[in-house]
Tab-separated table of C-alpha atoms in Angstrom:
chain	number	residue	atom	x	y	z
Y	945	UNK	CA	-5.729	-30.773	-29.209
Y	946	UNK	CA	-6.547	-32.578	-25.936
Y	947	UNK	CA	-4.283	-31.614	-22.995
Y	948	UNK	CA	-2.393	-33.847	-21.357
Y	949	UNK	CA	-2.412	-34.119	-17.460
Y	950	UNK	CA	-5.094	-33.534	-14.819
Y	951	UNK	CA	-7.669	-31.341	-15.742
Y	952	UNK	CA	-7.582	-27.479	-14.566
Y	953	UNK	CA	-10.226	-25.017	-13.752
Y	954	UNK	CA	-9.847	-23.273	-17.167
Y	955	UNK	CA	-10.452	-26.916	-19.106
Y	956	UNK	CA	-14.047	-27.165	-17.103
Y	957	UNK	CA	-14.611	-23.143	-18.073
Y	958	UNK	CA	-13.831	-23.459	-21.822
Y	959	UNK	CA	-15.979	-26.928	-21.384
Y	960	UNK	CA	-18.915	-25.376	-19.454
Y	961	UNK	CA	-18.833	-21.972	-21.483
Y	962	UNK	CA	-18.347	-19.817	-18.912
Y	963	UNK	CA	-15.805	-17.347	-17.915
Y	964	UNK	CA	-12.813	-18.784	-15.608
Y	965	UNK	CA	-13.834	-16.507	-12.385
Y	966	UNK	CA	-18.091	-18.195	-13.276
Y	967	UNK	CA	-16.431	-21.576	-12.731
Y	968	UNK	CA	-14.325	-20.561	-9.580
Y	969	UNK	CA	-17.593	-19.222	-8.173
Y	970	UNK	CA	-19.386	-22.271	-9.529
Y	971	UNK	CA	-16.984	-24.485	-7.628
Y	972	UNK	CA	-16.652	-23.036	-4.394
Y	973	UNK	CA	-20.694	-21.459	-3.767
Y	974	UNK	CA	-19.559	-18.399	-4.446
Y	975	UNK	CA	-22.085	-15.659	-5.350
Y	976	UNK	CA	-22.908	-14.058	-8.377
Y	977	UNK	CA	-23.281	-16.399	-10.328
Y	978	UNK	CA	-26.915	-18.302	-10.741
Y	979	UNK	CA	-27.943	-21.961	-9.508
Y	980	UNK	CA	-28.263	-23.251	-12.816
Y	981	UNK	CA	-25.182	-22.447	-14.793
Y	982	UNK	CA	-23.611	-23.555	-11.171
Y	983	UNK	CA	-25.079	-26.524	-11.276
Y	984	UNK	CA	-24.147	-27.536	-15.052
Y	985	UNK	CA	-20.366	-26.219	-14.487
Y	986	UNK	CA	-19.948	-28.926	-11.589
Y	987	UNK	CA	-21.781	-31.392	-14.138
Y	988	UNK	CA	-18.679	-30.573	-16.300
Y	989	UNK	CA	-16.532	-30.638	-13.711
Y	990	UNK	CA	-17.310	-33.920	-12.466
Y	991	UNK	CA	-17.180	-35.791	-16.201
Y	992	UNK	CA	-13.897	-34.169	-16.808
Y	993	UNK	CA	-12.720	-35.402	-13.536
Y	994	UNK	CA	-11.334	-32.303	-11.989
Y	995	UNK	CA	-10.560	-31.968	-8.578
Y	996	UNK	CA	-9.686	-28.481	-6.941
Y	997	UNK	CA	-6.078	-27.766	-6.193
Y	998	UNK	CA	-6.649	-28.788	-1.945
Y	999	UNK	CA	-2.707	-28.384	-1.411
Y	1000	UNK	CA	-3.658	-24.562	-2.242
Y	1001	UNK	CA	-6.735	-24.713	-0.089
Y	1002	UNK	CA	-4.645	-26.541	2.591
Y	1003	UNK	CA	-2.410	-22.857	3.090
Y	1004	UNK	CA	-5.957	-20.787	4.550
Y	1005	UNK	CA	-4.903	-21.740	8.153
Y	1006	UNK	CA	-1.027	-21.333	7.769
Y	1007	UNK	CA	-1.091	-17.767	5.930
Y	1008	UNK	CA	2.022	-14.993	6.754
Y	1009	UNK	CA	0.706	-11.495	6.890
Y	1010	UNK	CA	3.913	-10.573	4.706
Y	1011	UNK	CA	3.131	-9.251	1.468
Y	1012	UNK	CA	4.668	-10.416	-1.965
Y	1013	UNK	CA	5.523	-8.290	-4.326
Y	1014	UNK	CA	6.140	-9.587	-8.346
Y	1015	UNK	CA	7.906	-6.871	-10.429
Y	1016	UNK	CA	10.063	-6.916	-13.893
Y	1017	UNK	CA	12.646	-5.093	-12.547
Y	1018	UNK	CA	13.710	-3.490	-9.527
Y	1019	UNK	CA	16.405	-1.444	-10.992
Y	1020	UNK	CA	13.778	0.259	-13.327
Y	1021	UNK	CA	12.212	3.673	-11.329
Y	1022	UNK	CA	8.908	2.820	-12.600
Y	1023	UNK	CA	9.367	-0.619	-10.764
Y	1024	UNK	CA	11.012	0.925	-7.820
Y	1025	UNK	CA	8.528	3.651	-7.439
Y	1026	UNK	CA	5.564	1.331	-7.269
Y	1027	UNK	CA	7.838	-0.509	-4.790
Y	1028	UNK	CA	7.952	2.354	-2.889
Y	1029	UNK	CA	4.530	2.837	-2.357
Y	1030	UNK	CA	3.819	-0.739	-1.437
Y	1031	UNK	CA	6.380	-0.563	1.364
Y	1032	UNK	CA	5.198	2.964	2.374
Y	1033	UNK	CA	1.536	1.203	2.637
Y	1034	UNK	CA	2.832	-2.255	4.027
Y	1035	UNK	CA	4.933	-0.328	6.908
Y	1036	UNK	CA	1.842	1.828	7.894
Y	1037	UNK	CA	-0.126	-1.570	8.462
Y	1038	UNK	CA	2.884	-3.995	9.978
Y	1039	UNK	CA	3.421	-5.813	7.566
Y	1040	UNK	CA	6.848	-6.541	5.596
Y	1041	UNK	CA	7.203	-7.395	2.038
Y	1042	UNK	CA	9.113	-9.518	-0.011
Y	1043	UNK	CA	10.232	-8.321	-3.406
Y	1044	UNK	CA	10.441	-11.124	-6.336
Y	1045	UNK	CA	11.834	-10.177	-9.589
Y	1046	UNK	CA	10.548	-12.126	-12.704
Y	1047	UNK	CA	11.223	-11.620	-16.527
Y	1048	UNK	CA	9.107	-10.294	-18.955
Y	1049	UNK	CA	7.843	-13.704	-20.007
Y	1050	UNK	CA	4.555	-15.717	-18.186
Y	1051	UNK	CA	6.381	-18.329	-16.918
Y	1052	UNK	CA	8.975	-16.754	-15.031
Y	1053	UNK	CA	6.189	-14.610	-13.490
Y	1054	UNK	CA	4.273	-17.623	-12.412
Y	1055	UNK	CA	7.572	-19.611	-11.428
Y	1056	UNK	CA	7.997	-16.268	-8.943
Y	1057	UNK	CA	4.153	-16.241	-7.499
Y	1058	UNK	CA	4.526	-20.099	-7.179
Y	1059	UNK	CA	7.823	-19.725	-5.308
Y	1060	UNK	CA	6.014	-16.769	-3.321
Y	1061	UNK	CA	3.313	-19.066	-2.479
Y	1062	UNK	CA	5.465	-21.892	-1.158
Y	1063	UNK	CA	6.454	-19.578	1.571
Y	1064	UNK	CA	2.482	-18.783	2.361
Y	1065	UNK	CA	2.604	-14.570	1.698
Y	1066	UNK	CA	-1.096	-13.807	2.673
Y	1067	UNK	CA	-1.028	-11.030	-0.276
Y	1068	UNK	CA	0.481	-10.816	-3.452
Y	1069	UNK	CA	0.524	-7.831	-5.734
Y	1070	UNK	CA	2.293	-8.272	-9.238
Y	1071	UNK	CA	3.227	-5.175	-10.907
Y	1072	UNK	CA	3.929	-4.642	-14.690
Y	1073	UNK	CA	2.087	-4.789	-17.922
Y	1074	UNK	CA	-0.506	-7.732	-18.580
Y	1075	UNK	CA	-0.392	-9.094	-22.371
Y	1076	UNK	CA	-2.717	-8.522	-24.914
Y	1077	UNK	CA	-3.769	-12.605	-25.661
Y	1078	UNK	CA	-5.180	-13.334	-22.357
Y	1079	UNK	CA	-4.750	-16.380	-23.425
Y	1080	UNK	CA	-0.956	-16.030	-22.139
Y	1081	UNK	CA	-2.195	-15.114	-18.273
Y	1082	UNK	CA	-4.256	-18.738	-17.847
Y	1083	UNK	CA	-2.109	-20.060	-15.530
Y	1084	UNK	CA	-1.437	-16.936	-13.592
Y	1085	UNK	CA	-5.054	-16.783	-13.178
Y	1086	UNK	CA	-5.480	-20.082	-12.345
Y	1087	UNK	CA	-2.734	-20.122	-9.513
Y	1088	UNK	CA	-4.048	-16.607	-8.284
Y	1089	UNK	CA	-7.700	-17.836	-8.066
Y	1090	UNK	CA	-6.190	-20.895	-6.082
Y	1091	UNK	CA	-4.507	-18.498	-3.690
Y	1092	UNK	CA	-7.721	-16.507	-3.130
Y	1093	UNK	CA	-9.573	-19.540	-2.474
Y	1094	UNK	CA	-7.238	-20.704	-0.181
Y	1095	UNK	CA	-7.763	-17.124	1.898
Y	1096	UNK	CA	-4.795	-14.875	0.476
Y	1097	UNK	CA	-5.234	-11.401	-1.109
Y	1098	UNK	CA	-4.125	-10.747	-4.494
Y	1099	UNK	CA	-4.035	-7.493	-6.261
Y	1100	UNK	CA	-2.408	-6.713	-9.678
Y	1101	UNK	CA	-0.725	-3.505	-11.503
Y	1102	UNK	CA	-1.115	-2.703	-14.904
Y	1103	UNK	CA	-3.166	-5.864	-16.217
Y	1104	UNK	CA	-6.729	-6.255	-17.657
Y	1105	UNK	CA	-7.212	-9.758	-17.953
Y	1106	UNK	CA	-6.556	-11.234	-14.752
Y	1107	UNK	CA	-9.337	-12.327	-12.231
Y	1108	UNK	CA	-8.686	-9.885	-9.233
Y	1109	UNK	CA	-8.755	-6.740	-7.839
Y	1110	UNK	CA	-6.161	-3.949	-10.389
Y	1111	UNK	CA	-4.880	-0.667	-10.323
Y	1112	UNK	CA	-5.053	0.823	-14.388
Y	1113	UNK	CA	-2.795	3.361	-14.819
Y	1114	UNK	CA	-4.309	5.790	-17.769
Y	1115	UNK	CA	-1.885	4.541	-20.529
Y	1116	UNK	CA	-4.108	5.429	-23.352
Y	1117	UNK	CA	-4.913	9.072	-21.728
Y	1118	UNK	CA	-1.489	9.737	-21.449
Y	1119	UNK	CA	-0.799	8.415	-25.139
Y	1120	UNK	CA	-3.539	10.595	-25.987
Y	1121	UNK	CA	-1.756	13.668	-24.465
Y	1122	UNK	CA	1.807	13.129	-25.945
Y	1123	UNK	CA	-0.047	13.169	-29.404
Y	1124	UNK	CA	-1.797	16.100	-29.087
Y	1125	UNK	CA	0.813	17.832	-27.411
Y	1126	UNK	CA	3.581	17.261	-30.615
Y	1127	UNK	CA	1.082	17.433	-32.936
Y	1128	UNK	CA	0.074	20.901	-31.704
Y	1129	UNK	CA	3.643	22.190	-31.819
Y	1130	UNK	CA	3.571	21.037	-35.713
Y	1131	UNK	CA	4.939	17.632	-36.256
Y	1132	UNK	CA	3.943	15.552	-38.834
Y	1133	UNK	CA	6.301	12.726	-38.717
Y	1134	UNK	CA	6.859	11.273	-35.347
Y	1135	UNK	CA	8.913	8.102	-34.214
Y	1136	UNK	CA	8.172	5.576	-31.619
Y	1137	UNK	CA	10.024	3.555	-29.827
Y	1138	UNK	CA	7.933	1.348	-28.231
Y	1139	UNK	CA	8.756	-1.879	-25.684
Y	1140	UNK	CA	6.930	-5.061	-27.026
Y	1141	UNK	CA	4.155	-4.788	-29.067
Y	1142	UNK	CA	2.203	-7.762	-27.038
Y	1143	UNK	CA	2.597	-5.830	-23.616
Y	1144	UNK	CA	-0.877	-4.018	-22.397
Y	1145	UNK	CA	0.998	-0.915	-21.572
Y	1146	UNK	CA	2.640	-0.987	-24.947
Y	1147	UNK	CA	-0.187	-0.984	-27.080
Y	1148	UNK	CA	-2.626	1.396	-25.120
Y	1149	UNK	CA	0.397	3.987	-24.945
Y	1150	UNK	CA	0.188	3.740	-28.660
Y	1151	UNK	CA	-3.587	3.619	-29.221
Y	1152	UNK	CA	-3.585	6.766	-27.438
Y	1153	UNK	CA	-1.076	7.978	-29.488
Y	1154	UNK	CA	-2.717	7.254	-32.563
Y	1155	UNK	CA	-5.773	9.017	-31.133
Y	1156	UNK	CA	-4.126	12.160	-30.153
Y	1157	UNK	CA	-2.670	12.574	-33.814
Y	1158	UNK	CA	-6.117	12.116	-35.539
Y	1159	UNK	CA	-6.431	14.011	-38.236
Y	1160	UNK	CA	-3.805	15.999	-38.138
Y	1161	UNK	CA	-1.918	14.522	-41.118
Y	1162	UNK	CA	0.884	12.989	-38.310
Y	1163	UNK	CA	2.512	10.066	-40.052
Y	1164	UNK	CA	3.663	7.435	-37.017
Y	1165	UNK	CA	6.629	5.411	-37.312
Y	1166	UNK	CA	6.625	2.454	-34.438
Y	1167	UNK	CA	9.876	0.628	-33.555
Y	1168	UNK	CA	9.839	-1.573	-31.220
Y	1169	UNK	CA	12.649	-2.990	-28.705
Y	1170	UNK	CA	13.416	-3.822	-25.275
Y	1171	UNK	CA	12.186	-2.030	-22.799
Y	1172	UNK	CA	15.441	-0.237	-21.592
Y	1173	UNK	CA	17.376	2.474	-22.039
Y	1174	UNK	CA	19.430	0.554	-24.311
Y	1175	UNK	CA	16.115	-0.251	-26.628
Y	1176	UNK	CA	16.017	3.509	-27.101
Y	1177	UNK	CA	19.407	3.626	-28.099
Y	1178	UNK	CA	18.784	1.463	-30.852
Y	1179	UNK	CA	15.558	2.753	-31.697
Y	1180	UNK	CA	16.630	6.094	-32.169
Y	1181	UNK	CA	19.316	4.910	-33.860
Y	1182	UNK	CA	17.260	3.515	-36.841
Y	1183	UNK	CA	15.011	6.253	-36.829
Y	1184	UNK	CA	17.610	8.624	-37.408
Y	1185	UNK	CA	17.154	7.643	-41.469
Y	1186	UNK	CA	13.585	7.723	-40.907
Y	1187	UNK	CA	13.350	11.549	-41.693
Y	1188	UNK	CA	10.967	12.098	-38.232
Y	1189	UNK	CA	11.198	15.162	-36.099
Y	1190	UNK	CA	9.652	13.904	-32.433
Y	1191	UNK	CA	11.018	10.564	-31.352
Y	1192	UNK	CA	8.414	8.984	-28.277
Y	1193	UNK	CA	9.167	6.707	-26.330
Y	1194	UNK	CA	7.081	4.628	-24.505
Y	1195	UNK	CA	8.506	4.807	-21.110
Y	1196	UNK	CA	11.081	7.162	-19.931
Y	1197	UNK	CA	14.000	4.673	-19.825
Y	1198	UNK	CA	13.771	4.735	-23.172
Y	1199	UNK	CA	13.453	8.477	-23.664
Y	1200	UNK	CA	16.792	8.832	-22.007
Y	1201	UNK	CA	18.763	6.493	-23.980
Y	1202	UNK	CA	16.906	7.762	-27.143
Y	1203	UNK	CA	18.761	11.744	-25.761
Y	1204	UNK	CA	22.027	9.734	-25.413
Y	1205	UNK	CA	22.008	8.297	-28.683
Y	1206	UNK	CA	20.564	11.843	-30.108
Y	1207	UNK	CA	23.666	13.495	-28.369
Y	1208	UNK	CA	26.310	11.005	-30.138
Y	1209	UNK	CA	25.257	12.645	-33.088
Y	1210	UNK	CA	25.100	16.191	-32.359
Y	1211	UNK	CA	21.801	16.660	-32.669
Y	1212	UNK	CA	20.178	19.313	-30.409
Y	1213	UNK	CA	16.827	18.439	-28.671
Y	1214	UNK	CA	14.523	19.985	-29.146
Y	1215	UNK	CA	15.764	22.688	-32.083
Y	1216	UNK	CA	16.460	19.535	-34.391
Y	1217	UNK	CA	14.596	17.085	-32.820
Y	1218	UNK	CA	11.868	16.933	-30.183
Y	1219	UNK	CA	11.997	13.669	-27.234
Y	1220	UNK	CA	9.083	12.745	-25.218
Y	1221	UNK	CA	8.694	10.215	-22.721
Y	1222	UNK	CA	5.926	8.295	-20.186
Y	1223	UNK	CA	6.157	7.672	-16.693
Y	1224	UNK	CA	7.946	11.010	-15.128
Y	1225	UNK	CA	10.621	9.254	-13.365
Y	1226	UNK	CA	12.280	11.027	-10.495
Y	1227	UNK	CA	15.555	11.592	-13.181
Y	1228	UNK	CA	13.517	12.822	-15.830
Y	1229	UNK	CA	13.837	16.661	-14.746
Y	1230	UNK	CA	17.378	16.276	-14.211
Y	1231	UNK	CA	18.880	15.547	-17.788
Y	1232	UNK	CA	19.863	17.722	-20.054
Y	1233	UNK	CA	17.211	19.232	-21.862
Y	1234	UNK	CA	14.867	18.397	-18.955
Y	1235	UNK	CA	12.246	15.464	-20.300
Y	1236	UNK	CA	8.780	16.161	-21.298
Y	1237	UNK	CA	6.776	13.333	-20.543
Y	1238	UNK	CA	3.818	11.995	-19.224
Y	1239	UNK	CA	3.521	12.025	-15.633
Y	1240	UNK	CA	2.027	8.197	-14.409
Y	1241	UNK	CA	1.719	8.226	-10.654
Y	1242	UNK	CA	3.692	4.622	-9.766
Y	1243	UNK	CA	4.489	5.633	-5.824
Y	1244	UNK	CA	0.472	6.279	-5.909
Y	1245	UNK	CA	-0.463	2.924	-7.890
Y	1246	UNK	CA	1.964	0.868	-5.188
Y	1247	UNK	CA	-0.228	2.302	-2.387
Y	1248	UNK	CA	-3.580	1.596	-4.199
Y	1249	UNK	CA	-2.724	-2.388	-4.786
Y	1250	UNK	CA	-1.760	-2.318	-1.105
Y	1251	UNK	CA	-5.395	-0.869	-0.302
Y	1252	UNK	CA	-7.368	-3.025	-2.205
Y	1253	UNK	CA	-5.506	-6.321	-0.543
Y	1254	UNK	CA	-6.468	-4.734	2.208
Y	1255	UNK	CA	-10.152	-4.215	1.625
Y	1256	UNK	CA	-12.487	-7.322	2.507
Y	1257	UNK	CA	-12.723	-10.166	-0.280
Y	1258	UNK	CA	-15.551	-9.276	-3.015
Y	1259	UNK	CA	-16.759	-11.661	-5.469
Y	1260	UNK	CA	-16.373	-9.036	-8.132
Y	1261	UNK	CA	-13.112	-7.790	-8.565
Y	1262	UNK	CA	-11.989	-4.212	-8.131
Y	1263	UNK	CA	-10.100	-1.831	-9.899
Y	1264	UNK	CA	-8.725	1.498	-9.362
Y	1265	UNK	CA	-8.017	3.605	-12.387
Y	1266	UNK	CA	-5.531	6.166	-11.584
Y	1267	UNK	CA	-4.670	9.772	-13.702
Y	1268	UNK	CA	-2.273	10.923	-15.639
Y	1269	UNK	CA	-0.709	14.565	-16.281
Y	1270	UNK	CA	1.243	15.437	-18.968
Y	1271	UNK	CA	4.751	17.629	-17.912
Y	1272	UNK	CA	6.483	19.889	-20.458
Y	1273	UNK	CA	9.807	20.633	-20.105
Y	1274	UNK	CA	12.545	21.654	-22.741
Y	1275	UNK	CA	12.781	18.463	-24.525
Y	1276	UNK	CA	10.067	19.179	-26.292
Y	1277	UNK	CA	9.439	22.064	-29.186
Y	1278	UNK	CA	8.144	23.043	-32.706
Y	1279	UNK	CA	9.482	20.906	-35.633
Y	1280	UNK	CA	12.659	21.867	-37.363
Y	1281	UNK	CA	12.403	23.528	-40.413
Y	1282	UNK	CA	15.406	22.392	-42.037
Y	1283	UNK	CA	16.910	18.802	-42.639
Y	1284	UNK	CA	19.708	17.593	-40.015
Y	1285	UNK	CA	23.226	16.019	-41.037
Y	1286	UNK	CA	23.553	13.073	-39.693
């Protein structure tokens, strides 16, 4: 279907055949990239009668040191933890930062980094999981390869597909780890409540699960809702006629709403049923049985995105793959041997 409006960058990329950061490079003599293919992408260029965004370019004189910051949610620990770090960073080289929250939907990230932009941040850093179709990040990369044109640093969190420098948390490790952790107590039927399915996070967690479980005869039972305390809630809820005997869930939000709901019904964790989580958030020790999960260092990440805006431009962009650690506590035990009365 032809698109209506001016052309963008990504039109002259899909026409050219090259990737969207080859025709950025392509446009603007960037390196990396060789004469010819150059050459032929400003041929295309020129016939589909693009013209670089030049109110973007216009910001490289007028650019704030202040950083902005793009999360899902601020009231979320994993959120406020990589928050944390940022500022920790940002303070340490005098410079403030300006928190935007967005939904979990593209456009209401871009309308935040667009709204960022208008008030000329010279970094951004946008936390939270990429998607799976990076077909759904064009226009983020787009306005982010606009902004780095124009001079300004961008760094993301948690996202594969976008054209700058990252910080990967090890999501499929730390899947990898939860399995083999329940499956070496004994379960065979395990429950996840995972966030939604299209999120990066989402489906590496669960890769990894599936990995860790290989071969060992564990059956895996995926649910997915929001990403909340309240999605575990409901997950568990439905899982409860599921017959399982570890419930997982994907971040430790979740974990704790899927021990409320477990509670409600007078089920003990972990003698009748085993919880795990993902992330180690700071109240994850506290509840009652103390969460096992998988420790993801956020506070860490928050600093790293801050250190790579930091770092001198690169034509190639960076990443920083961080670790992961899996913490036992008493959430966590051998299957129950006997059925549970709901």
């Amino acid at each position: 279907m032809k698109r209506e409006g001016a052309p963008r960058l990504i039109d002259v990329a899909e026409a050219a055949g090259v990737s969207l950061a080859s025709a950025s490079r392509a446009m603007t003599g960037g390196s990396g990239i060789s004469p010819e293919v150059a050459a032929h992408v400003r041929v295309i260029a020129k016939q589909l009668g693009y013209e670089p965004n030049m109110h973007a370019r216009g910001l490289a004189g007028g650019l704030v040191p202040t950083i902005g910051l793009v999360v899902h949610e601020i009231g979320d620990p994993y959120f406020s933890d990589i928050a944390s770090g940022v500022i920790r960073s940002a303070t340490l080289e005098n410079r403030s930062v300006q928190i935007a929250q967005a939904d979990r939907t593209p456009d209401s990230e871009l309308a935040q980094v667009k709204s960022l932009l208008r008030q000329r941040v010279g970094s951004i850093i946008i936390a939270g999981s990429g998607y799976a179709d990076s077909d759904r990040e064009q226009g983020m990369s787009e306005a982010l390869l606009d902004f780095t044109l124009a001079g300004g640093r961008a760094a993301v969190i948690g996202r594969h597909h976008l054209p700058v420098d990252a910080v990967l948390p090890d999501n499929h490790g730390a899947g990898v780890s939860v399995g083999r952790h329940l499956a070496g107590l004994g379960h065979r039927r395990i429950g996840v409540v995972a966030g939604p399915l299209d999120l990066n996070t989402v489906a590496d967690r669960i890769a990894g699960l599936r990995e860790g479980t290989d071969g060992t005869g564990v059956e895996l039972t995926v649910i997915s809702r929001a990403f909340t305390r309240e999605g575990g809630i409901e997950g568990a809820r439905e899982l409860l006629d599921r017959d399982v005997t570890a419930i997982v869930g994907l971040n430790d939000a979740m974990a704790i709403g899927i021990l409320s709901e477990l509670r409600q019904h007078g089920i003990r964790v972990p003698e009748e049923m085993s919880v795990v989580g993902f992330d180690d958030i700071a109240v994850a020790a506290d509840v009652a049985p103390a969460l096992t999960t998988a420790r993801i260092p956020m506070f860490d990440m928050g600093q790293h995105a801050v250190s790579l805006i930091l770092r001198p431009a690169s034509d190639e962009a960076r990443t920083i793959e961080t670790t992961h650690e899996l913490i036992v506590r008493g959430s966590s035990g051998p299957p129950r041997t006997a059925p549970i009365a709901i």
